[in-house]
Coordinates of C-alpha atoms in Angstrom, one line a residue:
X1 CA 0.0 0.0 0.0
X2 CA 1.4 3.1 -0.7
X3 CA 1.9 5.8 1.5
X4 CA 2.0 9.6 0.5
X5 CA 3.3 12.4 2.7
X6 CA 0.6 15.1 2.6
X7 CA 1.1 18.1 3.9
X8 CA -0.5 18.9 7.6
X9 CA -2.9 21.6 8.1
X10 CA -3.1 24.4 11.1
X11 CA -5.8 26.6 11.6
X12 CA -5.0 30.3 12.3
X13 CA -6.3 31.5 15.6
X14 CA -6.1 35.3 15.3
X15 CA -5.2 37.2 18.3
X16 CA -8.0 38.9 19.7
X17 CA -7.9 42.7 19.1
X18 CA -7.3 45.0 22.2
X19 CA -9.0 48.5 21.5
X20 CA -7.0 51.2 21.5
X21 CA -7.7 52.7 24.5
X22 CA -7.3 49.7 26.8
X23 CA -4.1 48.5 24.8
X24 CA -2.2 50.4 27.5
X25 CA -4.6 49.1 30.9
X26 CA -3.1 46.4 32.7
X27 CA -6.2 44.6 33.5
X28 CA -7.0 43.6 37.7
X29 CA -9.5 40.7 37.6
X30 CA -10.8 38.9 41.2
X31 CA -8.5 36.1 40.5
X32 CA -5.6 36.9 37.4
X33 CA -4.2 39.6 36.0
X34 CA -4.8 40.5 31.8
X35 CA -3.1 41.9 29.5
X36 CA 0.2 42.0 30.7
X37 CA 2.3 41.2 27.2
X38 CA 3.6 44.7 26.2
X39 CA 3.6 45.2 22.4
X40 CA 6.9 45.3 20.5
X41 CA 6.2 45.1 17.0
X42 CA 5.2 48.4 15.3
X43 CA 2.3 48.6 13.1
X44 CA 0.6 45.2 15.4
X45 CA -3.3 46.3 15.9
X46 CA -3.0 48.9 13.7
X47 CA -1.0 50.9 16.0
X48 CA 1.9 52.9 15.4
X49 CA 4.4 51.4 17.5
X50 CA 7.8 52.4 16.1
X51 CA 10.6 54.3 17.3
X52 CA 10.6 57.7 17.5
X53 CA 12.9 60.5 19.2
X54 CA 10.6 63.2 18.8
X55 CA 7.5 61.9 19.8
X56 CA 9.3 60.3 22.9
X57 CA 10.5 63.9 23.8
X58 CA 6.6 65.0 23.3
X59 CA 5.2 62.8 25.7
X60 CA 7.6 61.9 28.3
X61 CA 6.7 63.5 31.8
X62 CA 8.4 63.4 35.1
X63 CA 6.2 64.6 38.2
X64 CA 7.5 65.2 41.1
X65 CA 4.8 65.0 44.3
X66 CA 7.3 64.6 47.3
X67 CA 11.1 65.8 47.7
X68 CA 12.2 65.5 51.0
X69 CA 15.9 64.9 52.6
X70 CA 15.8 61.6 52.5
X71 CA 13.0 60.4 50.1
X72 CA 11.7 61.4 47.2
X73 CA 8.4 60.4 45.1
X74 CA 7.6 60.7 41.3
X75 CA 6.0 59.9 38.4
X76 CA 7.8 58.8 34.6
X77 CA 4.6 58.5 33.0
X78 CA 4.9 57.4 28.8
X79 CA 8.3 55.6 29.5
X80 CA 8.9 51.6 28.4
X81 CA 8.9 49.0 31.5
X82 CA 12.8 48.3 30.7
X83 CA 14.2 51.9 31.0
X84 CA 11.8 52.4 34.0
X85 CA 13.6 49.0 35.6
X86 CA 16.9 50.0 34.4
X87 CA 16.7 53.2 36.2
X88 CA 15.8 51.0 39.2
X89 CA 18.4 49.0 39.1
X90 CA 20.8 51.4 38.5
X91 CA 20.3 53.7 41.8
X92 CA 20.5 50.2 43.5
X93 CA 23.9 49.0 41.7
X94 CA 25.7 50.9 39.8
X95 CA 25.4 54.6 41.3
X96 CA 28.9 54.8 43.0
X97 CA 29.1 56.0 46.5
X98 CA 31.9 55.7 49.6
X99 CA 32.1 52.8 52.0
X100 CA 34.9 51.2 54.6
X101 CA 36.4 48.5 52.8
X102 CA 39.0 47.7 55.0
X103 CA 39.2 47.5 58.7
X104 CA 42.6 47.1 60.7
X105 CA 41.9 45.5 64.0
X106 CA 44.8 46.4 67.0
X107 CA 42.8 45.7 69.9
X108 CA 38.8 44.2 70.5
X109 CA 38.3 43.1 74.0
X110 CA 34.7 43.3 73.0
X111 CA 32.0 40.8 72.9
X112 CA 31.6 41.9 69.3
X113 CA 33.6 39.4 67.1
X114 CA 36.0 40.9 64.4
X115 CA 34.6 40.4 61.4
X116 CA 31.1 41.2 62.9
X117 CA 32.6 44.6 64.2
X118 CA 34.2 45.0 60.9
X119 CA 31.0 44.4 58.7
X120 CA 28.5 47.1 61.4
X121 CA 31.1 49.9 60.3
X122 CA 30.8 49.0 57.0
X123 CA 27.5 49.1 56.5
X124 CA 27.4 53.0 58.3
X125 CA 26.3 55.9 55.5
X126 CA 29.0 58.4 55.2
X127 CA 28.6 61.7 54.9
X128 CA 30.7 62.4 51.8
X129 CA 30.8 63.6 48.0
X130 CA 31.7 60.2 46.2
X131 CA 32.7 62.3 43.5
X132 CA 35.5 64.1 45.8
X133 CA 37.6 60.6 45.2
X134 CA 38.8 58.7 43.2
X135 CA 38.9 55.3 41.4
X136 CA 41.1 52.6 43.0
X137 CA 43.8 50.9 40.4
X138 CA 43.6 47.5 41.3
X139 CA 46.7 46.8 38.9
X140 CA 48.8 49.4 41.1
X141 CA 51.5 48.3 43.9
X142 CA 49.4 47.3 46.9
X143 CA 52.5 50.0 48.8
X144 CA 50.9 52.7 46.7
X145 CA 47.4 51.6 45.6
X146 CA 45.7 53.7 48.4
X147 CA 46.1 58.0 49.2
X148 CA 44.5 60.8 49.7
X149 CA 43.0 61.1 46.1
X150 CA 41.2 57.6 46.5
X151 CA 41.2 56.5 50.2
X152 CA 40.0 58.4 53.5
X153 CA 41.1 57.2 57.1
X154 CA 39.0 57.3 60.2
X155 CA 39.4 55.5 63.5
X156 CA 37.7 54.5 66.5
X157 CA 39.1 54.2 70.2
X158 CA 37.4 53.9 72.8
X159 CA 37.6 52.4 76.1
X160 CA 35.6 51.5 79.1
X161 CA 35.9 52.4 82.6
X162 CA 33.5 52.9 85.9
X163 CA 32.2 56.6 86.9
X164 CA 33.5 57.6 90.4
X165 CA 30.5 58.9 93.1
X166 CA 27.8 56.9 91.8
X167 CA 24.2 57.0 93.3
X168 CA 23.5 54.1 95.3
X169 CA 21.3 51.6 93.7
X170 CA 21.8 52.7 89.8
X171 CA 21.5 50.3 87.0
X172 CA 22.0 52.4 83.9
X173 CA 25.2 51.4 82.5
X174 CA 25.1 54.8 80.6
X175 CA 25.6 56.3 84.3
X176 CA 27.3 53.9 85.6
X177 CA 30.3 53.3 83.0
X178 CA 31.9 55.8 80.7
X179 CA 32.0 54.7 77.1
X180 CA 29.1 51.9 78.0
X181 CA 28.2 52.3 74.4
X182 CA 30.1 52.9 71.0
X183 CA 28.5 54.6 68.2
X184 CA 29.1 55.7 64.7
X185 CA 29.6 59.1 66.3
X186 CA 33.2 57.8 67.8
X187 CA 34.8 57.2 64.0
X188 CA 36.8 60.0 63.9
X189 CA 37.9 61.0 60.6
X190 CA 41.9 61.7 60.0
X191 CA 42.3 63.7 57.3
X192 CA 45.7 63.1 54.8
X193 CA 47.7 64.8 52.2
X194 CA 45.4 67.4 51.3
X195 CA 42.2 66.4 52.5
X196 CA 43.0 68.5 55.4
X197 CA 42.3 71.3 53.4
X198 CA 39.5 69.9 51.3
X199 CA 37.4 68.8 54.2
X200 CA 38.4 71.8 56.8
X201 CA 34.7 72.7 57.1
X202 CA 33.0 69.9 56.6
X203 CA 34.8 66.7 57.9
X204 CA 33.9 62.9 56.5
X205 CA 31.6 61.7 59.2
X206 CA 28.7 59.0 59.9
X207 CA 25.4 60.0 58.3
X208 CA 23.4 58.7 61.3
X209 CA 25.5 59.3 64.3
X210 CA 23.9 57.5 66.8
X211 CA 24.0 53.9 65.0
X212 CA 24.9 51.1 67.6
X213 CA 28.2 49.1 67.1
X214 CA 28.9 48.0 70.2
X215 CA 28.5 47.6 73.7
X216 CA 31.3 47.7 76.3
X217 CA 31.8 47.0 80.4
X218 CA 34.5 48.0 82.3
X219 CA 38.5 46.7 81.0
X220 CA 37.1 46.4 77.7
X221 CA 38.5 48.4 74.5
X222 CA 38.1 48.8 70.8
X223 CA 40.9 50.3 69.0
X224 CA 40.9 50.0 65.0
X225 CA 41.6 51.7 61.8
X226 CA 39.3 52.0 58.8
X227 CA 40.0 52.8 55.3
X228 CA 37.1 54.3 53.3
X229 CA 37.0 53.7 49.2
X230 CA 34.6 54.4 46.0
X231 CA 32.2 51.5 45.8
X232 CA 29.3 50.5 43.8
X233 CA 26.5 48.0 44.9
X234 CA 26.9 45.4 42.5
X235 CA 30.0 44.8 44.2
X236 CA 28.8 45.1 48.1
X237 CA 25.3 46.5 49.3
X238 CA 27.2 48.8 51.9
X239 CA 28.2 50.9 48.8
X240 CA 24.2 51.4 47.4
X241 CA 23.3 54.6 47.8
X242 CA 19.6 53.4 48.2
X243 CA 17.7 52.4 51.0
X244 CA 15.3 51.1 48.7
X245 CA 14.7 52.2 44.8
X246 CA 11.2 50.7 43.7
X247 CA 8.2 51.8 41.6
X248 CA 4.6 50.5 41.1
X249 CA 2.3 51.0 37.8
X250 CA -0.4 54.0 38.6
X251 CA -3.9 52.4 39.2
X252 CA -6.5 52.7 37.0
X253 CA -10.1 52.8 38.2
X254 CA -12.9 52.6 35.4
X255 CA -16.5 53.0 37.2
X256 CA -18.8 51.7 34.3
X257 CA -22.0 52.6 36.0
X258 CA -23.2 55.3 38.3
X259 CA -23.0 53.7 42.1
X260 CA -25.3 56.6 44.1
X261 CA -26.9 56.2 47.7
X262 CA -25.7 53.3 50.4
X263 CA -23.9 51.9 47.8
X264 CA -21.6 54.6 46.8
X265 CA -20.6 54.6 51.1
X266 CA -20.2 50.8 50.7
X267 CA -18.0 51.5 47.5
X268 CA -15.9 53.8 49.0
X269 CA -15.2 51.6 51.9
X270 CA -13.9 49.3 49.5
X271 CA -10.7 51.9 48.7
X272 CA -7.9 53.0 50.7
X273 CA -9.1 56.5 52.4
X274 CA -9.4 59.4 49.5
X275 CA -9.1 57.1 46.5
X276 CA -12.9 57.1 46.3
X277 CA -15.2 60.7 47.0
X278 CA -18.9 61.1 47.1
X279 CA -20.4 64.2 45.4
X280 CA -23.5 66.4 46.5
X281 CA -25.8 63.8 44.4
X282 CA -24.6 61.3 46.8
X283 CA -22.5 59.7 43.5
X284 CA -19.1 58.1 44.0
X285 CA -16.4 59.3 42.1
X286 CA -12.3 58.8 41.6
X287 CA -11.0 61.2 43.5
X288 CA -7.3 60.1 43.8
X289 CA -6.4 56.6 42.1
X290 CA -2.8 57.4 42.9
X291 CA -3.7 56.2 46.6
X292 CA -5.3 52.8 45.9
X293 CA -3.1 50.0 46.5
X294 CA -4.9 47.4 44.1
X295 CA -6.5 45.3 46.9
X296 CA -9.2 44.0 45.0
X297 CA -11.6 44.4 47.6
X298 CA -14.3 45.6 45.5
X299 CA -14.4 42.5 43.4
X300 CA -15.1 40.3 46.6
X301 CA -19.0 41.8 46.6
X302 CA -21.5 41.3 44.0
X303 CA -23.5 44.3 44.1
X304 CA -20.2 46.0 42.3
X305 CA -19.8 43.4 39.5
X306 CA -20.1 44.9 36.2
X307 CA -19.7 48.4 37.4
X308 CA -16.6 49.2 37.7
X309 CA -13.1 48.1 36.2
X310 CA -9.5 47.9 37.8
X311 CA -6.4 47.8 36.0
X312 CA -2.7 49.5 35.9
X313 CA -1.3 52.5 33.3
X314 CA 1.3 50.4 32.0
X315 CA 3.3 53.4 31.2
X316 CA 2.9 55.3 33.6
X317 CA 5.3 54.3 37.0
X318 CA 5.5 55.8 40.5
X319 CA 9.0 55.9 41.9
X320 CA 9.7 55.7 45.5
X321 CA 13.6 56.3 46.2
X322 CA 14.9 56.8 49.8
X323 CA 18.6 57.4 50.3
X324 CA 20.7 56.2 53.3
X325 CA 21.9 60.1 53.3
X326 CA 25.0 60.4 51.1
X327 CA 23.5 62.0 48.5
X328 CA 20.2 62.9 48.0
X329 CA 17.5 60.5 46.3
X330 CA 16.9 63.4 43.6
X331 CA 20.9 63.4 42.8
X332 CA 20.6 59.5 42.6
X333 CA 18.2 59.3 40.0
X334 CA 20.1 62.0 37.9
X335 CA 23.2 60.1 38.0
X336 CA 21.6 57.5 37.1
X337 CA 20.2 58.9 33.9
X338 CA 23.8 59.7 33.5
X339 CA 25.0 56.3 33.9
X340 CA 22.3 54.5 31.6
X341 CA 23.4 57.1 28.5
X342 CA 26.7 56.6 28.9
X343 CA 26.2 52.8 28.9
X344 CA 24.0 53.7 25.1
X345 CA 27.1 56.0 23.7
X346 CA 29.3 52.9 24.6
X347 CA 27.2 50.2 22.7
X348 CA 26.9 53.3 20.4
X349 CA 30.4 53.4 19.7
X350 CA 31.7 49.9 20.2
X351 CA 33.3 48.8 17.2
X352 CA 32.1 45.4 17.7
X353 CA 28.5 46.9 17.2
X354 CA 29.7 48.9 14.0

């Protein structure tokens, strides 16, 4: 019997169409989440997806809604997922700052071990410019790999010892020992070469002062020398300049139908307080979707179903950045901006590219 190869037939299953106006929503079901695929191919849905410099220019915003010290909160709204999240990653690993690399131990009578000592002080914020040093040369003589272009000194010593003239019956140790405690306070910077003059006014010290290293009793000493260097994360997390660098996608709350009456007040219970406000006709209304956290709690009750959507701007993300001090979480993100172009002009330029 003879047998004849004939070819196999598929059936095309088109993809379904996403309007326009939703192509962009993240959609928050009760029990998945839709539409998270982002589109790469310009021209797919008959959307105009390609590259272009200008219109990027057009539409990009950056909002700022908090600036503090310390933290700092804002919006890159019209911005692609990966140069959000390399922006993220960047303040966490590759924004350089200045750390204590190495720790000389002479004397730890302490309960504190060594290395445990050594790794609390490295893991204090400074108070310094990274950009006032320099660049280690790992390939120079370890005699002259470190001065005062690339390395600052600080030291701690401190010992223990009882108070004289004590009241009777006292059980703080702060009252009844000198030095009970050692802080980030006691690193004392020593200023080289011409750091003296650099730093005249404003010495390298501790960001926090009153961090805890360690505890001490009486006959018990710490005596050590630290050597401060340019650092980035990828390398050690004592050297991110971050606390924490993280962003969410802006909420997106659709009400299909007009909630009115005891329902709008069970509807805005539903919501994190002043996401959802009632107007003088008693109708709920999105007051601030910026505040919602995406709990899905309104999906959990049936009288809602059908009247109102949830979902997430896919393009549009919230940054929350908190420094540990160093710098501030404003000068972070611009550097890194500055880091993530010169990492483009690189692959620009890379003759293995051209």
């Amino acid at each position: 019997m003879e047998m004849r190869n004939e070819p196999k037939k598929y059936r095309y299953h088109p993809k379904p169409q996403i309007p326009p106006n939703m192509s962009d929503i993240v959609g928050i079901e009760y029990n998945r989440v839709t539409n998270t695929t982002s589109t790469d191919f310009p021209g797919h849905s008959s959307e105009e997806n390609a590259w272009d410099l200008e219109e990027f220019k057009k539409n990009l915003q950056i909002n700022i809604s908090h600036l503090a010290g310390r933290s700092t909160n804002f919006d890159l709204i019209n911005i692609d997922t990966s140069i959000a999240n390399a922006f993220r990653r960047i303040m966490i690993a590759e924004v350089p700052s200045v750390a204590a690399e190495t720790v000389y131990i002479y004397n730890n009578t302490s309960v504190i071990q060594d290395e445990v000592l050594a790794h609390r002080i490295g893991l204090i914020p400074l108070n310094v410019d990274p950009d006032t040093l320099q660049w280690i040369d790992p390939a120079a003589d370890e005699n002259e790999r470190f001065n005062d272009a690339n390395t600052y000194v600080m030291t701690l010593d401190v010992s223990c010892s009882k108070r004289d003239n004590v009241p009777e019956g006292t059980t703080d140790p702060k009252i009844l020992y000198r030095n009970s405690s050692v802080y980030a306070k006691d690193l004392k910077f020593v200023p080289q070469g011409r750091q003296e003059q650099l730093f005249k006014n404003s010495p390298v010290a501790p960001c926090d002062p009153n961090i805890l290293l360690a505890k001490l009793r009486p006959g018990q000493e710490i005596s050590l020398r630290v050597h401060c260097i340019l650092g980035i994360g990828s390398d050690h997390a004592k050297f991110s300049p971050v606390a924490t660098a993280s962003y969410r996608l802006m909420p997106v709350i659709d009400i299909k139908e007009p909630i009115v009456g005891e329902l709008a007040k069970r509807f805005q219970k539903c919501f994190p307080s002043g996401v959802i406000e009632i107007d003088e006709n008693g109708a709920a209304y999105v007051a601030d979707a910026r505040k919602d956290t995406v709990s899905r709690e309104v999906l959990r009750h049936e009288e809602f179903e059908g009247k109102v959507k949830l979902g997430r701007k896919r393009s549009h993300f919230i940054f929350n950045v908190e420094s540990t001090g160093a710098m501030s979480p404003l000068e972070i993100f611009l550097k890194s901006v500055r880091i993530l172009k010169n990492k483009a002009d690189y692959l620009r330029n890379c003759p293995i590219g051209q």
